[in-house]
Coordinates of C-alpha atoms in Angstrom, one line a residue:
M12 CA 4.0 23.8 14.0
T13 CA 6.0 21.9 16.2
S14 CA 6.7 18.2 14.6
L15 CA 5.7 15.4 16.0
T16 CA 9.2 14.5 16.1
D17 CA 10.8 16.7 17.9
T18 CA 10.7 14.9 21.0
L19 CA 12.1 11.6 19.4
A20 CA 15.7 10.6 18.7
F21 CA 16.6 8.6 15.3
G22 CA 20.2 8.4 15.4
P23 CA 23.5 9.8 13.4
G24 CA 22.2 7.9 10.4
L25 CA 18.9 9.0 10.0
D26 CA 17.0 12.3 9.6
I27 CA 13.4 12.4 9.9
A28 CA 10.5 14.8 10.5
A29 CA 5.9 14.3 10.5
R30 CA 3.1 16.0 10.1
S31 CA -0.7 15.1 10.4
D32 CA -2.9 17.4 9.5
A33 CA -7.2 17.4 9.3
S34 CA -7.6 19.7 6.1
I35 CA -5.0 22.7 4.6
S36 CA -8.8 24.8 4.0
K37 CA -9.7 26.6 6.6
L38 CA -13.3 26.4 5.6
Q39 CA -13.2 22.6 5.3
V40 CA -11.6 20.6 8.8
P41 CA -13.1 16.9 8.5
E42 CA -12.1 14.3 11.4
N43 CA -8.8 13.3 11.0
Q44 CA -8.7 9.7 10.1
D45 CA -5.4 9.5 9.4
N46 CA -3.0 8.5 11.7
I47 CA 1.2 8.4 12.2
L48 CA 3.4 6.1 14.5
L49 CA 7.1 6.4 14.9
I50 CA 9.2 4.8 17.5
D51 CA 12.9 5.9 17.8
G52 CA 16.1 4.3 18.4
R53 CA 15.0 4.7 22.3
G54 CA 12.0 3.2 22.2
R55 CA 10.0 6.5 22.5
A56 CA 6.7 6.2 20.0
V57 CA 4.7 9.0 18.9
F58 CA 1.2 8.1 17.4
L59 CA -2.4 10.3 17.3
R60 CA -5.1 9.2 19.9
D61 CA -8.6 11.2 19.3
Q62 CA -7.1 13.0 16.4
A63 CA -4.3 14.5 19.6
E64 CA -0.5 14.0 19.9
C65 CA 0.3 11.5 22.1
S66 CA 3.7 9.1 22.9
A67 CA 4.7 6.3 24.7
Q68 CA 7.7 4.3 26.1
L69 CA 8.3 1.2 24.9
D70 CA 10.3 -1.6 27.2
G71 CA 12.4 -4.0 25.9
W72 CA 12.9 -2.4 22.2
P73 CA 16.2 -2.5 20.6
A74 CA 18.9 0.7 20.9
G75 CA 19.4 2.0 17.2
H76 CA 15.6 0.4 15.6
V77 CA 13.2 2.6 14.3
R78 CA 9.7 1.9 13.1
L79 CA 7.6 4.7 10.7
A80 CA 3.9 4.1 10.0
V81 CA 1.5 6.1 8.2
M82 CA -2.2 5.2 8.0
D83 CA -5.5 6.1 6.2
G84 CA -8.8 4.9 7.3
M85 CA -11.5 4.7 5.6
G86 CA -13.9 6.9 6.4
G87 CA -16.6 6.1 4.1
H88 CA -16.5 2.9 5.6
G89 CA -17.8 4.7 9.2
N90 CA -14.7 4.0 12.3
G91 CA -12.3 4.8 9.8
R92 CA -10.4 6.8 12.3
Q93 CA -11.0 4.4 15.4
A94 CA -9.4 1.7 12.5
A95 CA -6.2 3.4 12.0
E96 CA -6.1 4.7 16.0
A97 CA -6.3 0.4 16.0
V98 CA -3.3 -0.3 14.0
A99 CA -1.3 2.5 15.7
H100 CA -1.9 0.9 19.0
G101 CA -1.3 -2.4 18.2
L102 CA 1.8 -1.5 16.2
L103 CA 3.2 -0.8 19.4
G104 CA 3.2 -4.0 20.9
V105 CA 4.4 -5.6 18.0
P106 CA 8.3 -6.4 18.8
A107 CA 10.8 -5.0 16.8
C108 CA 11.4 -7.0 13.7
A109 CA 14.8 -8.0 11.9
T110 CA 13.1 -10.0 9.1
L111 CA 11.0 -9.5 5.7
E112 CA 9.5 -13.2 7.4
Q113 CA 9.1 -11.6 10.5
L114 CA 7.2 -8.5 10.1
A115 CA 5.1 -10.0 7.8
T116 CA 3.9 -12.5 9.7
R117 CA 3.5 -10.2 12.8
L118 CA 1.4 -7.6 10.4
D119 CA -0.7 -10.4 8.9
A120 CA -1.4 -11.1 12.4
L121 CA -2.0 -8.0 13.6
H122 CA -4.3 -7.8 10.5
G123 CA -6.4 -10.6 11.7
A124 CA -6.7 -10.0 15.4
L125 CA -8.2 -6.4 14.8
Q126 CA -10.5 -8.0 12.0
S127 CA -11.8 -10.1 15.0
H128 CA -12.0 -7.0 17.6
F129 CA -14.1 -5.1 15.0
R130 CA -16.3 -7.9 13.8
S131 CA -20.2 -8.0 15.1
A132 CA -21.9 -11.2 15.3
T133 CA -25.2 -9.0 14.0
D134 CA -23.4 -7.2 11.3
H135 CA -23.8 -9.4 8.3
D136 CA -22.7 -7.0 5.8
D137 CA -19.0 -7.4 5.3
F138 CA -18.5 -4.1 3.6
R139 CA -19.2 -1.7 6.4
R140 CA -16.5 -3.7 8.5
P141 CA -14.1 -1.0 9.2
G142 CA -10.4 -0.6 7.2
T143 CA -7.2 1.6 6.7
T144 CA -4.0 1.8 4.8
L145 CA -0.8 0.6 6.7
T146 CA 2.4 1.8 4.5
L147 CA 5.2 1.2 6.9
I148 CA 9.0 1.1 7.2
E149 CA 11.1 -0.9 10.0
I150 CA 14.7 0.3 10.1
P151 CA 16.4 -2.5 12.2
P152 CA 20.3 -1.1 12.9
G153 CA 22.9 -1.8 10.5
Q154 CA 20.3 -3.4 7.9
A155 CA 18.1 -2.6 5.0
P156 CA 14.7 -0.7 5.5
L157 CA 12.0 -3.3 5.4
L158 CA 8.8 -2.5 3.9
Y159 CA 5.1 -3.3 4.3
H160 CA 2.5 -1.7 2.5
V161 CA -1.4 -2.3 2.4
G162 CA -3.7 0.2 0.4
D163 CA -3.4 3.5 -1.5
S164 CA -0.8 5.3 0.7
R165 CA 2.8 5.6 -1.0
L166 CA 6.2 5.5 -0.2
Y167 CA 8.3 8.2 -2.8
E168 CA 11.9 8.2 -3.5
I169 CA 12.6 11.8 -4.5
T170 CA 16.0 13.2 -6.2
P171 CA 16.7 16.4 -7.8
E172 CA 15.8 13.9 -11.3
A173 CA 12.4 12.4 -10.1
A174 CA 9.5 11.4 -8.2
E175 CA 9.3 7.6 -8.6
P176 CA 6.9 6.1 -6.6
L177 CA 7.7 2.8 -4.6
T178 CA 4.5 1.1 -3.3
V179 CA 1.8 0.2 -5.5
D180 CA -1.9 1.1 -4.7
H181 CA -4.0 -1.1 -4.0
V182 CA -7.4 -0.3 -6.4
P183 CA -9.0 -1.6 -9.1
A184 CA -6.6 -0.7 -11.2
T185 CA -4.2 -2.9 -9.8
A186 CA -6.6 -5.6 -9.6
F187 CA -6.9 -5.3 -13.8
A188 CA -3.4 -5.7 -14.1
L189 CA -2.9 -8.9 -11.9
H190 CA -5.5 -10.4 -14.3
G191 CA -4.2 -8.8 -17.7
L192 CA -6.4 -6.6 -17.9
L193 CA -4.6 -3.6 -18.3
G194 CA -0.7 -2.7 -19.6
A195 CA 1.2 -0.3 -18.0
Q196 CA 0.1 2.9 -19.9
E197 CA -3.0 2.4 -18.6
W198 CA -2.4 1.4 -15.3
W199 CA -0.2 5.0 -14.6
Q200 CA -3.2 6.7 -16.0
Q201 CA -5.5 5.4 -14.0
V202 CA -3.6 5.1 -10.7
H203 CA -1.1 8.4 -11.2
G204 CA -2.6 10.0 -14.0
E205 CA -6.2 10.3 -12.8
H206 CA -8.2 10.8 -9.3
R207 CA -10.2 7.9 -8.9
A208 CA -11.8 7.0 -4.5
Q209 CA -11.7 2.9 -4.8
I210 CA -9.8 1.2 -3.2
S211 CA -9.3 -3.2 -3.3
Q212 CA -7.3 -3.9 -0.4
A213 CA -7.1 -2.3 3.5
F214 CA -5.7 -3.1 6.4
I215 CA -8.6 -5.2 8.8
L216 CA -10.6 -4.8 5.9
G217 CA -9.9 -7.5 3.8
N218 CA -9.5 -8.0 -0.1
A219 CA -11.2 -7.9 -3.3
F220 CA -8.7 -8.7 -5.7
A221 CA -9.7 -11.6 -6.9
N222 CA -14.0 -10.8 -7.1
P223 CA -14.6 -6.7 -6.8
Q224 CA -17.7 -8.3 -5.2
V225 CA -16.5 -10.7 -2.9
L226 CA -14.4 -9.6 0.5
D227 CA -12.2 -11.8 2.0
D228 CA -10.8 -11.6 5.1
G229 CA -6.8 -12.1 4.2
L230 CA -4.6 -10.0 2.8
C231 CA -3.5 -10.3 -0.4
A232 CA 0.5 -9.6 -0.7
L233 CA 1.3 -8.5 -4.4
T234 CA 4.4 -9.9 -4.6
S235 CA 7.1 -9.9 -7.6
A236 CA 5.7 -13.5 -9.0
R237 CA 1.9 -12.0 -8.4
L238 CA 2.5 -9.0 -9.9
P239 CA 2.5 -8.1 -13.6
T240 CA 6.0 -7.2 -15.2
F241 CA 5.9 -3.7 -15.5
L242 CA 5.3 -3.3 -11.7
R243 CA 7.4 -6.8 -11.0
H244 CA 10.2 -4.9 -8.9
L245 CA 7.6 -2.9 -6.5
A246 CA 6.6 -6.1 -4.0
D247 CA 4.5 -5.3 -0.9
R248 CA 7.0 -6.6 1.4
R249 CA 10.7 -6.1 0.3
A250 CA 13.8 -4.6 1.5
L251 CA 14.7 -1.5 0.0
V252 CA 17.9 -0.5 -0.8
P253 CA 17.9 3.6 -0.1
R254 CA 20.3 6.4 -1.7
A255 CA 22.1 8.4 0.7
G256 CA 20.7 11.9 0.4
A257 CA 17.4 11.1 -1.3
V258 CA 14.1 12.7 0.1
Y259 CA 12.0 9.7 0.8
L260 CA 8.0 10.5 1.2
L261 CA 5.4 8.1 3.3
A262 CA 2.3 9.5 2.9
T263 CA -1.7 9.3 2.8
D264 CA -3.8 10.1 -0.6
G265 CA -4.7 13.6 0.2
F266 CA -1.8 15.0 -1.0
W267 CA -2.3 13.3 -4.6
A268 CA -6.1 13.5 -4.8
C269 CA -6.8 16.4 -7.5
A270 CA -7.8 16.3 -10.6
K271 CA -4.4 15.5 -12.2
P272 CA -1.9 14.3 -10.2
Q273 CA 1.1 13.5 -12.0
A274 CA 1.4 17.7 -12.6
W275 CA 1.3 17.8 -8.9
T276 CA 3.8 15.3 -7.8
E277 CA 6.0 16.0 -10.7
R278 CA 6.4 19.2 -9.1
W279 CA 8.5 17.5 -5.8
P280 CA 12.3 17.2 -7.1
E281 CA 12.1 20.7 -7.8
L282 CA 10.5 22.1 -4.0
L283 CA 11.6 19.1 -2.3
A284 CA 14.7 17.8 -3.1
Q285 CA 16.9 21.0 -2.8
R286 CA 20.5 20.2 -1.2
G287 CA 20.9 21.2 2.6
Q288 CA 17.7 20.9 3.5
D289 CA 17.0 18.6 6.5
A290 CA 13.9 16.3 6.8
S291 CA 12.1 19.3 8.7
A292 CA 12.5 21.5 6.2
V293 CA 11.0 19.3 3.5
L294 CA 8.6 18.4 5.5
G295 CA 7.9 21.8 6.0
Q296 CA 8.0 23.0 2.1
L297 CA 5.6 20.1 1.2
F298 CA 3.1 21.4 3.4
D299 CA 4.1 25.0 2.6
E300 CA 3.8 24.5 -1.2
F301 CA -0.2 22.5 -1.0
A302 CA -2.0 25.0 1.3
Q303 CA -0.6 28.3 -0.9
R304 CA -0.7 26.7 -4.1
P305 CA -2.5 23.6 -4.1
P306 CA -2.8 21.8 -7.3
P307 CA -6.0 22.2 -9.5
G308 CA -9.1 20.3 -8.9
L309 CA -8.4 19.3 -4.7
H310 CA -10.5 17.2 -3.0
I311 CA -10.6 18.1 0.6
D312 CA -8.4 15.5 2.5
N313 CA -6.9 14.4 5.3
V314 CA -2.7 14.8 4.9
S315 CA -0.4 13.3 6.6
A316 CA 3.7 12.1 5.9
I317 CA 6.3 11.6 7.0
V318 CA 10.2 13.0 5.5
L319 CA 12.7 10.3 5.8
R320 CA 16.6 11.0 4.7
F321 CA 20.0 8.8 4.9
A322 CA 22.8 10.4 6.1
A323 CA 25.5 10.3 3.6
P324 CA 27.1 7.7 4.2
A325 CA 24.0 5.7 4.5
N326 CA 23.8 3.4 7.5
V327 CA 23.0 1.1 4.4
D328 CA 24.1 0.0 1.2
E329 CA 24.0 3.5 -1.4
T330 CA 23.0 1.3 -4.2
A331 CA 20.8 3.0 -6.3
L332 CA 17.0 1.3 -6.6
P333 CA 15.9 0.1 -9.9
N334 CA 14.1 3.0 -12.1
A335 CA 10.5 2.7 -12.5
R336 CA 9.9 0.0 -15.4
F337 CA 6.9 1.5 -16.5
Q338 CA 6.8 4.8 -18.6
P339 CA 4.7 7.7 -16.9
L340 CA 2.3 10.3 -19.1
S341 CA 3.6 13.3 -20.4
S342 CA 1.9 15.9 -18.7

C-alpha cells in the first residue's frame, strides 16, 4: 500500500511514515473514524477527509517545521469521524508553534472553537457532544519536539530493550490515580494490562476528571504537578528529548484493544526496533504482524499510526528520555 507520506519531505534529520486503516479484518470494515495529519518542512499537508487521503499546501509555513498528529473519533458519541476531521482541518489553520505556551494556547483555543461549532441549541445532553483524541508532536527546526496530548491514543518510544509509553491515557483509572485512589501497579494493570473502552477526556468533548458524572467544557492538562508521583514525568504538554535510532510510534488504541495488551506491546521491541529498518519498513512490519498474527481477544477497531525516527545525529539533544518510574506487571 502506498504510504500517506510518499509525497512529503521532512528533511534529512527525520524519517516518517504513516498509515490509517478502518480495520485489519476483511470481514468487518467499520467506518474509519480515525484521522492523521502530517505537515512537512515545505508546508505540504496530508490528512483524511471522508475516509480518503487529501492534501493541501499551506502558505507561509516555516521551512523545516513539522507537525504530526493522530486522532481517534469517538464513535459511541456520534459524529466521531466528523469530529476527527474537524480537528485535522482545524490544525491546518493553527500557525506553526515554536514554544509549548504557543502550542497549548492555540490548541486549547481550537478545542473551544470546535466545541462551539458542534454545540446544538436544542441538544441539552452534553454526553452526546462529539469528541476525538488528539496526540500531536510539533517539531520546530533545530529545537526539541513538543508534545500535546488529549485522550487515549498514545506515543511510544521503542528500543531493542523496551516499548515505553510516553503519554498517560485520559481514562477513569487515571482519574482515580489523580485522586490518590490507585497506585502504580493498579493503574498499570487497568490501563496497559486490560482493555477498557472508557475515556475521561477528549478534544471537543471536554473532561470528567473531577466528577465522572459531570462533563466540564474545558480541557484539563495533566501537568507534572497534577499527576501522581509515578506518572509525573509524563505530563501531557512537554518537550521531548528523543533518542537517535529509537522508533517513535504515534498510534490510536485499535492497536492494543485486545484481551492482554501488554503481552502484545512487549513484542514490539523485537518486531519494530531492528537495526537498518527505516520508518516505512517499521510501519509495514507493524501492520503486517497485526493482520497476520493479531493478539488474542482483539476488538475490531480503526488502526492509525505514524512512525518517526530521528536520524543519527539527531536534530536535537540526544540525551535519553527518562525511564518509566512505574513497574509494569510481568506477563
